[in-house]
Amino acid sequence: MLVNKSFNSLTGKLILTIGTLMLAGSVLFWLFLFKHQEKELLASSVKYGYSFVDYIRNSTRYGMLTVQGTLIQQTVEAVGIAEGIMNVRIFDNRGKVAYSSDKKHVGTMLDKSSALCLRCHTASGPTKDTPSWTITKGDQYRILNIVQPIYNEPACYNASCHAHPKEQRVLGLVEADLSLELLDHSIKQQGVAITVYVLAFSIVISGTLCIILWNFVSTPVTMLAQGMRKVAAGDLDYKITINRKDEIGELANTFNTMSDELRKAKNESMQWSSTLEKKVQEKTEAIHRAQQQLIHSEKLASLGRMAAGVAHEINSPLTGIVTFGHLLLKKFPEGSEDREDIEVIIDQANRCSNIIKGLLGFARATTADKAQTNINDVLNSTLNIVKNKADFFNIKLSTNLDPALSMIKADAPQLQQVFLNMIVNAADACEGKGSITITTSNVNDNGQDFVQIEFRDTGYGIKDEDLEKIFEPFFTTKPVGKGTGLGLAVSHGIIQEHGGKITISTKIGEGTSFFIRLPAMKETA
């Protein structure tokens, strides 16, 4: 896995920023530690210097009290040859060098403008008679100069050999120049050691920081970036495996959840597109079938109008046949064979005439005019149209009409259209054999009176998947050319317009029953 290692990457910027802060912090820490260490060592050296001057003063005290100058000089010379001691001088109160580790300085006077005098004597202020120290730069190393006053004490101003008055506070000075070569060398060594320690600490911390950033920031971020590229390229099954409970882990889990949701959305979109394409194809086919059925319906309507015209034309000859039959009937005696044949001719002609009258009555266009109607009469009129059709020769037509059936307010021709459609559909379901039973009855549903008409056949039945679409326009289970799919839709609309409803009860292999309920007229007193 390639990782961007340039400073333009997040890891590079973090390392550069934190490294700069670490370097600056380390430098400040080094300066603080170095200066603090130097200050501590210098303070120890000054303390040692004061102790050394006190030692000189105490060592020469007896010689001063007993006025033994040779003893004092010997003591100063002995102390001055110690390692690190560059010079020791004792001044009297006039600034004259009384004793010195270097004999050539004995008897010399200090210039009042010298640095040593100015440390105690100032032109603008009082005389300073306290211990002091300074550090000067030597040829190779620094020099610590310690000045300690020699104060007057009772042992001095009470002695018979001394002429110092009691009021005189300072009798002289002890000055020592101490070499700081060891101190400077020690500071240098400690500075190098501190520098090494700080550098080592910075390297270790920086390396640890780089490893932490690499493992906890750079690698996960690179994995997330690669995951984004995979998803952008269409690989929605790509997963990022970061088993952590921090923000990076939450980001990885969120990324995986996002890819899952995108994959589901993509699958749903593809499935929806496929379903939509299928439904469009089905609707296109349905529209095509509907178009063909509309053409067929228009053809049937034209054929119906033509059949009505033909029936009207046939009705006139039939009337003539019946009339001349009755005339011929008078010419033959009762019981003769010729008379019986003529009676058959008259009966068959009347039968044809009744069929044609029913057909003309059904086909005649009338305006919707709801009036008091007897359902049984409408059913009998409808049966007269169909019972002599060839399709019904092998079908048993049975009726069970309630003679006490309530009257309804309806448009009889429209109901006849509904009943005719129900009977024809039942005959088609029976496929030329079986039985159709028509039953009328009075029913009460939730306190409201209805007239119920049941059309029961012994046909195949209706499938469950077709039941919910049975009243849709142009839906039919009949083969092409056999039906238009409009009969039940139109019938359903007519019954609803009359305030009724149609229900179906069916069982595959046993038959179907259509129940039509129409509101009954209320009886008037």
C-alpha positions as CSV (number, residue, x, y, z in Angstrom):
1,M,0.0,0.0,0.0
2,L,1.5,3.2,-1.2
3,V,1.4,6.1,1.3
4,N,2.0,9.7,0.4
5,K,5.2,10.6,2.3
6,S,5.6,14.1,1.2
7,F,5.2,17.1,3.5
8,N,1.9,17.9,1.7
9,S,0.4,14.8,3.4
10,L,-1.4,15.0,6.7
11,T,1.3,12.9,8.3
12,G,4.1,15.1,6.9
13,K,2.5,18.2,8.2
14,L,1.9,16.7,11.6
15,I,5.5,15.5,11.8
16,L,6.9,18.8,10.6
17,T,4.7,20.8,13.0
18,I,5.2,18.6,16.0
19,G,8.9,18.2,15.2
20,T,9.4,22.0,15.1
21,L,7.6,22.3,18.4
22,M,9.7,19.5,19.8
23,L,12.9,21.2,18.6
24,A,12.0,24.6,19.9
25,G,10.9,23.0,23.3
26,S,14.1,21.0,23.4
27,V,16.3,24.1,22.7
28,L,14.4,26.1,25.4
29,F,14.7,23.2,27.8
30,W,18.4,22.9,27.0
31,L,19.0,26.6,27.6
32,F,17.1,26.5,30.8
33,L,18.9,23.5,32.1
34,F,22.3,24.7,31.0
35,K,21.8,28.1,32.6
36,H,20.4,26.6,35.7
37,Q,23.3,24.2,36.1
38,E,25.8,27.0,35.4
39,K,24.1,29.2,38.0
40,E,24.1,26.4,40.6
41,L,27.8,25.6,40.0
42,L,28.7,29.3,40.1
43,A,26.8,29.8,43.3
44,S,28.7,26.8,44.8
45,S,32.0,28.4,43.6
46,V,31.2,31.7,45.2
47,K,30.2,30.0,48.4
48,Y,33.5,28.1,48.3
49,G,35.3,31.4,47.6
50,Y,33.8,33.1,50.7
51,S,34.7,30.1,52.8
52,F,38.3,30.2,51.5
53,V,38.6,34.0,52.3
54,D,37.2,33.3,55.8
55,Y,39.7,30.6,56.2
56,I,42.5,33.1,55.3
57,R,41.2,35.7,57.7
58,N,40.9,33.2,60.5
59,S,44.4,31.8,59.7
60,T,46.0,35.2,59.9
61,R,44.0,36.5,62.9
62,Y,46.4,35.3,65.5
63,G,49.3,36.9,63.7
64,M,47.5,40.2,63.4
65,L,46.6,40.2,67.1
66,T,50.2,39.5,68.1
67,V,51.6,41.8,65.4
68,Q,53.6,39.0,63.8
69,G,54.0,40.2,60.2
70,T,56.3,37.4,59.2
71,L,53.9,34.7,60.4
72,I,51.1,36.4,58.5
73,Q,53.2,36.6,55.3
74,Q,54.2,33.0,55.5
75,T,50.6,31.9,56.1
76,V,49.4,33.9,53.0
77,E,52.2,32.4,50.9
78,A,51.4,28.9,52.0
79,V,47.7,29.3,51.2
80,G,48.4,31.0,47.9
81,I,50.3,28.0,46.5
82,A,47.2,25.8,46.7
83,E,45.7,24.5,43.4
84,G,43.3,26.9,41.9
85,I,44.5,29.9,44.0
86,M,45.9,32.6,41.7
87,N,46.5,35.4,44.2
88,V,45.8,36.3,47.8
89,R,46.3,39.9,49.2
90,I,45.6,41.6,52.4
91,F,45.0,45.4,52.4
92,D,45.1,47.8,55.3
93,N,42.5,50.5,55.7
94,R,44.5,52.9,53.5
95,G,44.5,50.6,50.4
96,K,48.1,49.5,50.8
97,V,48.9,45.9,50.2
98,A,50.2,44.7,53.5
99,Y,50.6,41.0,52.7
100,S,50.4,39.0,49.4
101,S,51.1,35.5,48.1
102,D,53.2,37.3,45.5
103,K,55.8,39.4,47.5
104,K,56.3,41.9,44.7
105,H,52.8,43.3,45.4
106,V,53.6,44.0,49.1
107,G,53.7,47.7,49.8
108,T,51.9,48.8,46.6
109,M,49.0,51.2,46.9
110,L,45.7,50.8,45.1
111,D,44.5,53.5,42.7
112,K,41.3,54.9,44.0
113,S,39.9,54.7,40.5
114,S,40.6,51.0,40.3
115,A,37.8,48.5,39.9
116,L,38.5,47.0,43.4
117,C,38.2,50.5,45.1
118,L,35.1,51.4,43.2
119,R,33.3,48.3,44.4
120,C,33.3,49.8,47.9
121,H,33.8,53.5,47.4
122,T,31.4,55.4,45.2
123,A,31.3,59.2,44.6
124,S,27.6,59.5,45.0
125,G,26.8,57.2,47.8
126,P,28.1,55.8,51.2
127,T,31.0,53.4,51.5
128,K,30.0,49.8,51.0
129,D,31.7,47.5,53.5
130,T,30.2,44.2,52.8
131,P,31.7,41.1,51.0
132,S,31.5,41.2,47.2
133,W,32.6,39.1,44.3
134,T,33.1,39.5,40.6
135,I,34.1,37.3,37.7
136,T,36.5,38.4,35.0
137,K,37.6,36.8,31.8
138,G,41.1,35.4,31.8
139,D,43.3,34.2,29.0
140,Q,41.9,30.7,28.9
141,Y,39.4,30.6,31.7
142,R,37.4,32.8,34.1
143,I,38.6,34.2,37.4
144,L,36.5,34.6,40.5
145,N,37.6,37.6,42.6
146,I,36.4,37.6,46.3
147,V,36.7,40.6,48.6
148,Q,36.0,40.2,52.3
149,P,36.4,43.1,54.8
150,I,38.3,42.7,58.0
151,Y,36.0,44.1,60.6
152,N,37.2,45.7,63.9
153,E,36.5,43.5,67.0
154,P,37.0,43.9,70.7
155,A,40.1,41.8,70.6
156,C,41.6,44.5,68.4
157,Y,40.5,47.8,69.8
158,N,41.0,46.6,73.4
159,A,44.6,45.3,72.9
160,S,47.4,47.5,74.2
161,C,49.4,47.1,71.0
162,H,46.8,48.5,68.6
163,A,45.9,52.0,68.0
164,H,42.6,51.3,66.2
165,P,39.8,53.2,67.7
166,K,36.6,51.5,68.6
167,E,34.6,53.5,66.1
168,Q,36.6,52.3,63.1
169,R,34.4,49.5,61.5
170,V,36.8,48.1,58.8
171,L,40.4,47.6,59.5
172,G,41.3,46.2,56.0
173,L,40.4,43.8,53.2
174,V,41.2,40.2,52.2
175,E,41.2,39.7,48.4
176,A,41.5,36.3,46.7
177,D,41.6,35.5,43.0
178,L,40.4,32.0,42.4
179,S,40.7,30.1,39.1
180,L,37.4,28.8,37.6
181,E,39.1,26.5,35.2
182,L,37.6,23.4,36.8
183,L,34.2,25.1,36.9
184,D,34.3,26.1,33.3
185,H,35.5,22.6,32.3
186,S,32.7,21.0,34.4
187,I,30.1,23.4,32.9
188,K,31.4,22.5,29.4
189,Q,31.2,18.8,30.1
190,Q,27.8,19.1,31.6
191,G,26.7,21.2,28.6
192,V,27.8,18.5,26.2
193,A,26.1,15.9,28.3
194,I,22.9,17.9,28.6
195,T,23.0,18.5,24.8
196,V,23.5,14.8,24.2
197,Y,20.6,13.9,26.6
198,V,18.3,16.5,25.0
199,L,19.2,15.3,21.5
200,A,18.7,11.7,22.4
201,F,15.4,12.5,24.1
202,S,14.3,14.5,21.0
203,I,15.3,11.7,18.7
204,V,13.5,9.1,20.8
205,I,10.3,11.2,21.2
206,S,10.4,12.1,17.5
207,G,10.8,8.5,16.4
208,T,8.1,7.4,18.8
209,L,5.9,10.2,17.5
210,C,6.5,9.2,13.9
211,I,5.6,5.6,14.6
212,I,2.4,6.7,16.5
213,L,1.4,9.0,13.7
214,W,2.2,6.4,11.1
215,N,0.2,3.7,12.8
216,F,-2.7,5.7,14.3
217,V,-3.1,8.5,11.7
218,S,-1.3,8.0,8.4
219,T,-2.2,4.3,7.8
220,P,-5.9,4.6,8.7
221,V,-6.3,7.8,6.7
222,T,-4.7,6.2,3.7
223,M,-7.0,3.2,4.1
224,L,-10.0,5.6,4.2
225,A,-8.8,7.4,1.1
226,Q,-8.3,4.1,-0.7
227,G,-11.8,3.1,0.3
228,M,-13.2,6.3,-1.0
229,R,-11.5,5.7,-4.3
230,K,-12.8,2.1,-4.5
231,V,-16.4,3.3,-3.7
232,A,-16.0,6.1,-6.3
233,A,-14.9,3.5,-8.8
234,G,-18.1,1.5,-8.1
235,D,-16.8,-1.2,-5.8
236,L,-19.5,-0.9,-3.1
237,D,-18.5,-4.2,-1.5
238,Y,-15.2,-2.8,-0.3
239,K,-14.8,-2.8,3.5
240,I,-12.3,-0.9,5.7
241,T,-11.0,-3.1,8.6
242,I,-10.0,-0.8,11.5
243,N,-10.8,-2.4,14.8
244,R,-10.5,0.6,17.0
245,K,-12.8,2.4,19.3
246,D,-11.6,6.0,18.7
247,E,-12.7,8.6,16.1
248,I,-10.8,6.8,13.3
249,G,-12.6,3.5,14.1
250,E,-16.0,5.3,14.2
251,L,-15.1,6.9,10.8
252,A,-14.3,3.5,9.4
253,N,-17.6,2.0,10.7
254,T,-19.5,5.0,9.3
255,F,-17.7,4.5,5.9
256,N,-18.7,0.8,5.9
257,T,-22.3,1.7,6.8
258,M,-22.3,4.3,4.0
259,S,-21.1,1.8,1.5
260,D,-23.7,-0.7,2.6
261,E,-26.5,1.8,2.2
262,L,-25.1,2.9,-1.2
263,R,-25.1,-0.8,-2.3
264,K,-28.6,-1.3,-1.1
265,A,-29.8,1.9,-2.8
266,K,-28.0,0.8,-6.0
267,N,-29.6,-2.7,-5.8
268,E,-33.0,-1.2,-5.1
269,S,-32.6,1.3,-8.0
270,M,-31.6,-1.5,-10.3
271,Q,-34.5,-3.7,-9.1
272,W,-36.9,-0.7,-9.4
273,S,-35.6,0.0,-12.9
274,S,-36.1,-3.7,-13.9
275,T,-39.6,-3.7,-12.3
276,L,-40.4,-0.4,-14.0
277,E,-39.3,-1.7,-17.3
278,K,-41.4,-4.8,-16.8
279,K,-44.4,-2.8,-15.8
280,V,-44.0,-0.5,-18.7
281,Q,-43.8,-3.5,-21.0
282,E,-46.9,-5.0,-19.4
283,K,-48.8,-1.7,-19.6
284,T,-47.8,-1.4,-23.2
285,E,-49.1,-4.9,-24.0
286,A,-52.2,-4.1,-22.0
287,I,-52.7,-0.9,-24.0
288,H,-52.2,-2.8,-27.2
289,R,-54.7,-5.4,-26.1
290,A,-57.1,-2.7,-25.1
291,Q,-56.7,-1.1,-28.5
292,Q,-57.5,-4.4,-30.2
293,Q,-60.5,-4.9,-27.8
294,L,-61.8,-1.4,-28.5
295,I,-61.6,-2.2,-32.3
296,H,-63.4,-5.4,-31.6
297,S,-66.0,-3.7,-29.4
298,E,-66.6,-1.1,-32.1
299,K,-67.0,-4.0,-34.6
300,L,-69.5,-5.7,-32.2
301,A,-71.3,-2.4,-31.8
302,S,-71.6,-2.0,-35.6
303,L,-72.6,-5.7,-35.9
304,G,-75.2,-5.1,-33.2
305,R,-76.7,-2.1,-35.0
306,M,-76.8,-4.1,-38.2
307,A,-78.3,-7.1,-36.4
308,A,-81.0,-4.8,-35.0
309,G,-81.8,-3.5,-38.5
310,V,-81.9,-7.0,-39.9
311,A,-84.1,-8.2,-37.0
312,H,-86.4,-5.3,-37.7
313,E,-86.6,-6.3,-41.3
314,I,-87.2,-9.9,-40.4
315,N,-90.0,-9.0,-38.1
316,S,-92.3,-7.9,-41.0
317,P,-92.1,-11.2,-42.9
318,L,-92.7,-13.1,-39.7
319,T,-95.8,-11.1,-39.0
320,G,-97.0,-12.1,-42.5
321,I,-96.3,-15.7,-41.8
322,V,-98.2,-15.7,-38.6
323,T,-101.2,-13.9,-40.3
324,F,-101.4,-16.2,-43.3
325,G,-100.9,-19.2,-41.0
326,H,-104.0,-18.3,-39.0
327,L,-105.9,-17.9,-42.3
328,L,-104.8,-21.3,-43.4
329,L,-105.6,-22.8,-40.1
330,K,-109.3,-22.1,-40.8
331,K,-109.3,-24.3,-43.9
332,F,-108.4,-27.5,-42.1
333,P,-110.6,-29.3,-39.6
334,E,-109.6,-29.9,-36.0
335,G,-107.4,-32.8,-35.4
336,S,-106.1,-33.1,-39.0
337,E,-102.4,-33.5,-39.6
338,D,-102.2,-30.5,-41.8
339,R,-103.8,-28.3,-39.1
340,E,-101.2,-29.5,-36.6
341,D,-98.3,-28.7,-39.0
342,I,-99.7,-25.2,-39.6
343,E,-100.0,-24.7,-35.8
344,V,-96.3,-25.6,-35.5
345,I,-95.5,-23.1,-38.1
346,I,-97.5,-20.4,-36.3
347,D,-95.8,-21.3,-32.9
348,Q,-92.3,-21.2,-34.3
349,A,-93.0,-17.9,-36.1
350,N,-94.3,-16.4,-32.9
351,R,-91.3,-17.7,-31.1
352,C,-89.0,-16.0,-33.7
353,S,-91.1,-12.9,-33.4
354,N,-90.7,-12.8,-29.6
355,I,-86.9,-13.3,-29.8
356,I,-86.6,-10.5,-32.3
357,K,-88.8,-8.2,-30.2
358,G,-86.6,-8.9,-27.2
359,L,-83.5,-8.2,-29.2
360,L,-84.9,-4.9,-30.6
361,G,-85.9,-3.9,-27.1
362,F,-82.4,-4.6,-25.7
363,A,-80.6,-2.9,-28.6
364,R,-82.8,0.2,-28.8
365,A,-81.0,3.3,-27.4
366,T,-83.1,4.8,-24.6
367,T,-82.4,7.5,-22.1
368,A,-81.8,6.5,-18.5
369,D,-85.2,6.7,-16.8
370,K,-85.4,5.1,-13.4
371,A,-88.9,3.8,-12.5
372,Q,-90.5,1.2,-10.4
373,T,-89.2,-2.1,-11.7
374,N,-89.9,-5.8,-11.0
375,I,-86.6,-7.6,-11.2
376,N,-88.3,-10.9,-12.0
377,D,-89.9,-9.4,-15.1
378,V,-86.5,-8.0,-16.3
379,L,-84.9,-11.4,-15.8
380,N,-87.7,-13.3,-17.7
381,S,-87.3,-10.8,-20.6
382,T,-83.6,-11.4,-20.6
383,L,-84.0,-15.1,-20.5
384,N,-86.3,-15.0,-23.6
385,I,-83.4,-13.5,-25.5
386,V,-80.8,-16.1,-24.7
387,K,-82.6,-19.4,-23.9
388,N,-83.0,-20.3,-27.6
389,K,-79.4,-19.5,-28.5
390,A,-77.2,-22.5,-29.6
391,D,-74.8,-21.8,-26.8
392,F,-77.4,-22.7,-24.2
393,F,-78.7,-26.0,-25.8
394,N,-76.5,-28.1,-23.5
395,I,-76.8,-25.8,-20.5
396,K,-79.5,-26.2,-18.0
397,L,-81.1,-22.9,-17.2
398,S,-82.9,-22.9,-13.8
399,T,-84.7,-20.1,-12.0
400,N,-85.8,-19.7,-8.5
401,L,-87.6,-16.3,-8.5
402,D,-89.2,-15.1,-5.3
403,P,-92.9,-14.1,-6.2
404,A,-92.9,-11.7,-3.2
405,L,-89.8,-9.9,-4.4
406,S,-89.8,-6.2,-3.5
407,M,-89.9,-3.6,-6.2
408,I,-86.9,-1.4,-6.9
409,K,-86.4,2.0,-8.6
410,A,-84.2,1.3,-11.6
411,D,-83.6,1.7,-15.4
412,A,-84.9,-1.7,-16.7
413,P,-82.9,-1.7,-20.0
414,Q,-79.7,-1.0,-18.1
415,L,-80.4,-3.8,-15.7
416,Q,-81.3,-6.1,-18.6
417,Q,-77.9,-5.3,-20.0
418,V,-76.3,-6.3,-16.7
419,F,-78.3,-9.5,-16.4
420,L,-77.6,-10.5,-20.0
421,N,-73.9,-10.1,-19.4
422,M,-74.0,-12.2,-16.3
423,I,-75.9,-15.0,-18.1
424,V,-73.5,-14.9,-21.1
425,N,-70.4,-14.9,-18.9
426,A,-71.8,-17.9,-16.9
427,A,-72.5,-19.8,-20.1
428,D,-68.9,-19.1,-21.3
429,A,-67.6,-20.3,-17.9
430,C,-69.5,-23.6,-18.3
431,E,-68.0,-24.1,-21.8
432,G,-71.2,-25.3,-23.4
433,K,-72.3,-27.8,-20.7
434,G,-73.4,-27.6,-17.1
435,S,-76.0,-25.5,-15.3
436,I,-76.9,-21.9,-14.6
437,T,-79.2,-21.1,-11.7
438,I,-80.7,-17.7,-11.2
439,T,-82.2,-16.9,-7.7
440,T,-83.9,-13.7,-6.5
441,S,-84.7,-13.0,-2.8
442,N,-85.3,-10.2,-0.3
443,V,-82.5,-9.6,2.1
444,N,-81.8,-7.2,5.0
445,D,-78.3,-5.9,5.7
446,N,-77.7,-3.7,8.7
447,G,-81.4,-2.7,8.8
448,Q,-81.6,-1.9,5.1
449,D,-83.7,-3.9,2.6
450,F,-82.2,-5.1,-0.6
451,V,-83.2,-7.2,-3.6
452,Q,-80.6,-9.8,-4.2
453,I,-80.0,-11.6,-7.5
454,E,-77.7,-14.6,-7.6
455,F,-76.2,-16.0,-10.8
456,R,-74.6,-19.4,-10.0
457,D,-72.8,-21.5,-12.6
458,T,-71.0,-24.8,-12.5
459,G,-68.0,-23.6,-14.5
460,Y,-64.2,-23.8,-13.7
461,G,-64.2,-20.8,-11.3
462,I,-62.0,-17.7,-11.1
463,K,-58.3,-17.7,-9.9
464,D,-57.4,-15.7,-6.9
465,E,-54.9,-13.5,-8.8
466,D,-57.7,-12.6,-11.3
467,L,-60.4,-11.8,-8.6
468,E,-59.0,-8.4,-7.7
469,K,-58.8,-7.3,-11.4
470,I,-62.2,-8.8,-12.5
471,F,-63.9,-5.4,-12.7
472,E,-61.0,-3.6,-14.4
473,P,-61.8,-2.3,-17.9
474,F,-60.5,-4.5,-20.7
475,F,-59.4,-7.3,-18.3
476,T,-60.6,-10.6,-19.5
477,T,-59.7,-14.3,-19.0
478,K,-61.3,-15.2,-22.3
479,P,-59.2,-15.8,-25.5
480,V,-58.6,-13.1,-28.0
481,G,-61.8,-12.5,-30.0
482,K,-64.0,-14.1,-27.4
483,G,-64.5,-11.1,-25.1
484,T,-63.7,-7.4,-24.8
485,G,-63.2,-7.2,-21.1
486,L,-65.8,-4.4,-20.8
487,G,-68.9,-6.4,-19.8
488,L,-68.2,-6.7,-16.0
489,A,-66.7,-3.2,-15.8
490,V,-69.8,-1.7,-17.4
491,S,-72.1,-3.9,-15.3
492,H,-70.2,-2.8,-12.1
493,G,-70.7,0.8,-13.0
494,I,-74.4,0.4,-13.7
495,I,-75.0,-1.4,-10.4
496,Q,-73.0,1.3,-8.5
497,E,-75.1,4.0,-10.2
498,H,-78.2,2.3,-8.9
499,G,-76.8,2.3,-5.3
500,G,-76.0,-1.4,-5.3
501,K,-73.0,-3.6,-5.3
502,I,-71.7,-6.8,-6.8
503,T,-69.9,-9.5,-4.8
504,I,-68.3,-12.8,-6.0
505,S,-68.0,-16.2,-4.4
506,T,-65.9,-18.7,-6.3
507,K,-64.2,-22.1,-5.9
508,I,-61.8,-23.5,-8.5
509,G,-63.4,-26.6,-10.2
510,E,-66.8,-26.1,-8.6
511,G,-68.2,-22.8,-10.1
512,T,-68.8,-19.2,-9.4
513,S,-71.7,-17.1,-7.9
514,F,-72.2,-13.4,-8.7
515,F,-74.4,-11.6,-6.1
516,I,-76.1,-8.4,-7.1
517,R,-77.8,-6.3,-4.4
518,L,-80.0,-3.4,-5.2
519,P,-81.9,-1.1,-2.7
520,A,-85.5,-2.1,-2.4
521,M,-88.2,0.5,-2.6
522,K,-89.9,1.4,0.7
523,E,-93.5,0.3,0.9
524,T,-96.0,3.2,1.2
525,A,-99.0,2.8,3.5
